[in-house]
XYZ file of C-alpha atoms in Angstrom:
293
model
C 0.000 0.000 0.000
C 2.827 2.377 0.887
C 4.581 1.613 -2.415
C 1.394 2.265 -4.389
C 0.836 5.553 -2.581
C 4.448 6.620 -3.216
C 4.175 5.809 -6.922
C 0.888 7.698 -7.172
C 2.329 10.764 -5.459
C 5.426 10.698 -7.705
C 3.223 10.456 -10.783
C 1.013 13.340 -9.663
C 4.127 15.396 -8.888
C 5.472 14.722 -12.369
C 2.167 15.786 -13.954
C 2.244 19.010 -11.932
C 5.832 19.593 -13.105
C 4.750 19.226 -16.729
C 1.880 21.665 -16.179
C 4.183 24.220 -14.554
C 6.686 23.971 -17.409
C 3.946 24.446 -19.993
C 2.565 27.473 -18.149
C 6.080 28.905 -17.928
C 6.526 28.435 -21.666
C 3.213 30.172 -22.417
C 4.222 33.163 -20.290
C 7.630 33.466 -21.944
C 6.531 32.955 -25.552
C 4.805 36.313 -26.228
C 7.624 38.399 -24.750
C 10.538 36.430 -26.167
C 9.368 35.116 -29.555
C 10.582 38.254 -31.346
C 14.109 37.300 -30.309
C 14.088 34.307 -32.625
C 16.178 36.177 -35.183
C 19.245 38.298 -34.713
C 21.115 40.380 -37.239
C 23.908 37.803 -37.333
C 23.678 34.019 -37.143
C 24.893 32.550 -33.858
C 27.867 30.236 -33.933
C 26.661 27.837 -31.266
C 23.556 26.650 -29.454
C 22.034 29.073 -26.997
C 18.669 29.118 -25.281
C 17.115 32.155 -26.895
C 13.515 31.082 -27.462
C 11.987 30.870 -25.065
C 14.631 32.109 -22.665
C 14.462 30.670 -19.165
C 14.740 34.279 -18.003
C 13.852 37.199 -20.314
C 16.887 39.063 -19.024
C 19.097 36.337 -20.500
C 17.843 36.895 -24.036
C 20.741 37.049 -26.525
C 19.124 40.081 -28.109
C 19.859 41.927 -24.879
C 23.315 40.488 -24.423
C 24.522 40.925 -27.978
C 23.067 44.378 -28.507
C 21.263 43.537 -31.750
C 17.709 44.743 -32.186
C 14.983 42.110 -32.175
C 12.967 41.700 -35.337
C 9.146 42.000 -35.264
C 7.693 38.513 -35.477
C 5.427 39.300 -38.413
C 8.598 39.960 -40.416
C 9.843 36.423 -39.883
C 9.786 34.460 -43.132
C 10.147 30.790 -42.308
C 11.053 27.946 -44.630
C 10.464 24.380 -43.493
C 12.414 21.911 -45.639
C 11.157 18.325 -45.527
C 11.663 15.164 -47.544
C 8.128 13.742 -47.783
C 4.485 14.702 -47.349
C 3.583 14.029 -43.684
C 7.023 15.061 -42.334
C 5.569 18.490 -41.599
C 3.013 17.169 -39.092
C 4.778 14.017 -37.866
C 7.864 15.908 -36.746
C 7.416 19.696 -36.971
C 3.786 20.325 -35.949
C 4.535 22.062 -32.606
C 6.924 24.564 -34.229
C 4.646 25.200 -37.208
C 1.592 25.785 -35.044
C 3.402 28.238 -32.764
C 4.933 30.094 -35.718
C 1.741 30.402 -37.766
C -0.262 31.431 -34.700
C 2.317 34.185 -34.191
C 1.776 35.542 -37.739
C 5.106 34.370 -39.147
C 4.991 33.757 -42.913
C 5.702 30.025 -43.157
C 6.703 28.360 -46.441
C 7.124 24.619 -46.987
C 9.558 23.037 -49.427
C 8.929 19.291 -49.706
C 11.680 17.712 -51.788
C 9.724 14.664 -52.956
C 6.139 13.611 -53.535
C 6.581 10.522 -51.340
C 6.054 8.178 -54.269
C 7.697 5.097 -52.688
C 4.442 3.117 -53.031
C 3.287 4.963 -56.171
C 1.023 7.267 -54.170
C 2.726 10.527 -55.080
C -0.314 12.293 -56.541
C -2.503 11.396 -53.584
C 0.142 12.388 -51.076
C 0.494 15.842 -52.642
C -3.211 16.454 -52.068
C -2.966 15.147 -48.532
C -0.076 17.516 -47.882
C -2.154 20.546 -48.849
C -4.906 19.495 -46.453
C -2.420 19.013 -43.631
C -0.784 22.381 -44.276
C -4.153 24.140 -44.244
C -4.740 22.819 -40.720
C -1.256 23.898 -39.639
C -1.782 27.407 -41.015
C 0.291 27.208 -44.205
C -1.645 28.357 -47.292
C -1.388 26.325 -50.501
C 0.499 29.057 -52.377
C 3.351 28.712 -49.883
C 3.684 24.953 -50.380
C 6.142 23.637 -52.970
C 6.535 19.939 -53.765
C 9.517 18.874 -55.869
C 8.975 15.920 -58.191
C 12.431 15.087 -59.495
C 13.495 11.593 -60.562
C 16.797 12.091 -58.723
C 14.975 12.895 -55.467
C 12.743 9.903 -54.995
C 11.327 8.671 -51.697
C 13.595 5.825 -50.584
C 14.639 5.179 -46.966
C 17.966 3.717 -48.100
C 18.988 6.290 -50.708
C 20.869 9.505 -49.990
C 20.078 12.324 -52.381
C 22.589 14.362 -54.343
C 23.959 17.064 -52.068
C 24.549 19.438 -54.986
C 20.999 19.104 -56.348
C 19.351 19.285 -52.941
C 21.427 22.290 -51.903
C 20.692 24.184 -55.118
C 16.926 23.699 -54.756
C 17.022 24.836 -51.141
C 19.165 27.885 -51.873
C 16.901 28.893 -54.748
C 13.888 28.799 -52.415
C 15.629 30.777 -49.682
C 16.600 33.461 -52.165
C 13.255 33.604 -53.981
C 11.244 34.203 -50.794
C 13.847 36.173 -48.799
C 13.758 33.550 -46.070
C 15.341 34.527 -42.760
C 14.602 31.390 -40.712
C 14.915 27.785 -41.871
C 13.737 24.680 -40.022
C 14.833 21.209 -41.091
C 16.245 17.877 -39.913
C 19.518 17.331 -38.094
C 22.211 14.758 -38.931
C 20.133 11.978 -37.349
C 17.092 12.783 -39.470
C 14.792 12.135 -36.442
C 13.973 8.647 -37.751
C 17.291 7.849 -39.428
C 15.691 8.114 -42.899
C 18.410 8.604 -45.540
C 16.368 11.283 -47.344
C 16.046 13.319 -44.136
C 19.770 13.082 -43.502
C 20.491 14.198 -47.067
C 18.701 17.482 -46.399
C 20.879 18.150 -43.364
C 24.010 17.343 -45.381
C 22.890 19.800 -48.060
C 22.480 22.539 -45.444
C 25.824 21.673 -43.893
C 27.397 22.069 -47.315
C 25.706 25.415 -47.924
C 26.784 26.598 -44.480
C 30.366 25.447 -44.987
C 30.799 27.218 -48.321
C 29.133 30.363 -46.984
C 26.166 30.425 -49.349
C 23.452 30.853 -46.716
C 22.519 34.562 -46.525
C 23.877 36.354 -43.464
C 20.407 37.296 -42.236
C 19.129 33.715 -42.539
C 19.306 31.431 -39.530
C 19.113 27.641 -39.935
C 17.772 25.459 -37.126
C 17.793 21.666 -37.142
C 15.274 19.523 -35.276
C 17.020 17.493 -32.595
C 17.040 13.725 -32.950
C 16.528 12.072 -29.576
C 16.765 8.514 -28.271
C 13.945 6.110 -29.036
C 13.073 5.939 -25.325
C 12.599 9.702 -25.093
C 10.882 9.774 -28.476
C 7.964 7.647 -27.283
C 7.427 9.136 -23.823
C 4.777 11.446 -25.303
C 4.201 14.605 -23.240
C 6.017 12.992 -20.305
C 9.296 13.768 -22.070
C 8.727 17.512 -21.698
C 10.782 18.099 -18.508
C 13.812 16.488 -20.163
C 13.551 18.715 -23.238
C 13.027 21.774 -21.057
C 16.139 21.128 -18.973
C 18.511 20.190 -21.803
C 20.070 23.011 -23.897
C 18.456 23.946 -27.201
C 18.339 26.983 -29.456
C 14.592 26.982 -30.069
C 11.872 25.186 -28.096
C 8.187 24.862 -28.983
C 5.557 23.222 -26.785
C 1.873 22.842 -27.593
C -1.158 22.248 -25.391
C -4.298 20.105 -25.790
C -6.062 22.347 -28.333
C -3.005 22.633 -30.539
C -2.383 18.891 -30.228
C -5.861 18.343 -31.680
C -4.781 20.407 -34.708
C -1.567 18.410 -35.056
C -3.587 15.201 -34.919
C -6.087 16.558 -37.458
C -3.200 17.393 -39.786
C -1.920 13.836 -39.463
C -5.358 12.452 -40.287
C -5.230 14.257 -43.639
C -2.463 11.824 -44.613
C -4.936 8.951 -44.883
C -2.669 6.919 -47.168
C -0.077 6.760 -44.373
C -2.360 6.005 -41.434
C -1.354 2.419 -40.798
C -1.942 1.004 -37.307
C 1.481 2.011 -36.003
C 0.948 5.625 -37.082
C -1.994 5.835 -34.700
C 0.354 4.735 -31.937
C 2.837 7.361 -33.112
C 0.220 10.108 -32.857
C -0.500 9.093 -29.282
C 3.006 8.397 -27.992
C 5.473 10.470 -30.018
C 7.058 13.361 -28.186
C 7.359 15.176 -31.557
C 3.589 15.647 -31.561
C 3.943 17.835 -28.463
C 7.481 19.200 -28.266
C 10.100 20.437 -30.766
C 13.642 21.425 -29.849
C 16.141 22.774 -32.360
C 19.851 23.467 -32.622
C 21.595 26.085 -34.722
C 23.412 25.000 -37.869
C 26.647 27.067 -37.750
C 27.306 29.190 -40.829
C 30.852 29.624 -42.095
C 32.108 32.703 -43.945
C 34.285 30.899 -46.451
C 34.651 32.402 -49.913
C 34.132 29.178 -51.851
C 32.521 28.880 -55.257
C 29.348 26.818 -55.372
C 28.330 24.893 -58.450
């Protein structure tokens, strides 16, 4: 009986901790979200959104003026339709709710099972729920960039398509995968390698900041909302947390991808931490004068 009571009290304490962290995030978000961009790209990870303490905001410490949030032009770069809601829904919902102009560049139609045409339509429905209008959604259908979990895409081709999109829409914030690709998918990792190449040769515009979604262990990945205290305590450059109402939107966006809703995807929607929490790191940008072909 004592053991059961102790476990119950620990569980209730953990739930209260999660609630307190979420409330803290909600209080910090309105006052600190404008600090997402600085006039120069940071060279390493720092906790600048949301800051644990507004006085610690890098925009105060570095002396650069914060940019109004409605001037933030975001580009999410994904590999397949459904990546946007499976992995990036918390960030997209917070950004679109804050009036940022969000664009999506999806580098394939997800035609692995010959469902490319259907998946394009599903993507538009998902994006509408997440607050991204159809005219800001671009799907690349290139025979060299086909959906295949074992194939890495051409870095040169991927990088050129990304850079073209950044330039065309004057993007100043990019969100994408990190070197682990969240799920280890070769196409996801190829996108990160393309950004790493662009950063290394100095082709990313100086006023454009690139953030990569952190890949976490499989244990943390499937702790659902219970993973939140871990994400909150560990360092990250950008953290987004959503509540019950926003989670319903993320789930609705997932349901638009009907062709992908196999039984295990329903479990993913329920248990994946990425449906509730996103944490990002900065992709460092070099200043090398290297020609890019």
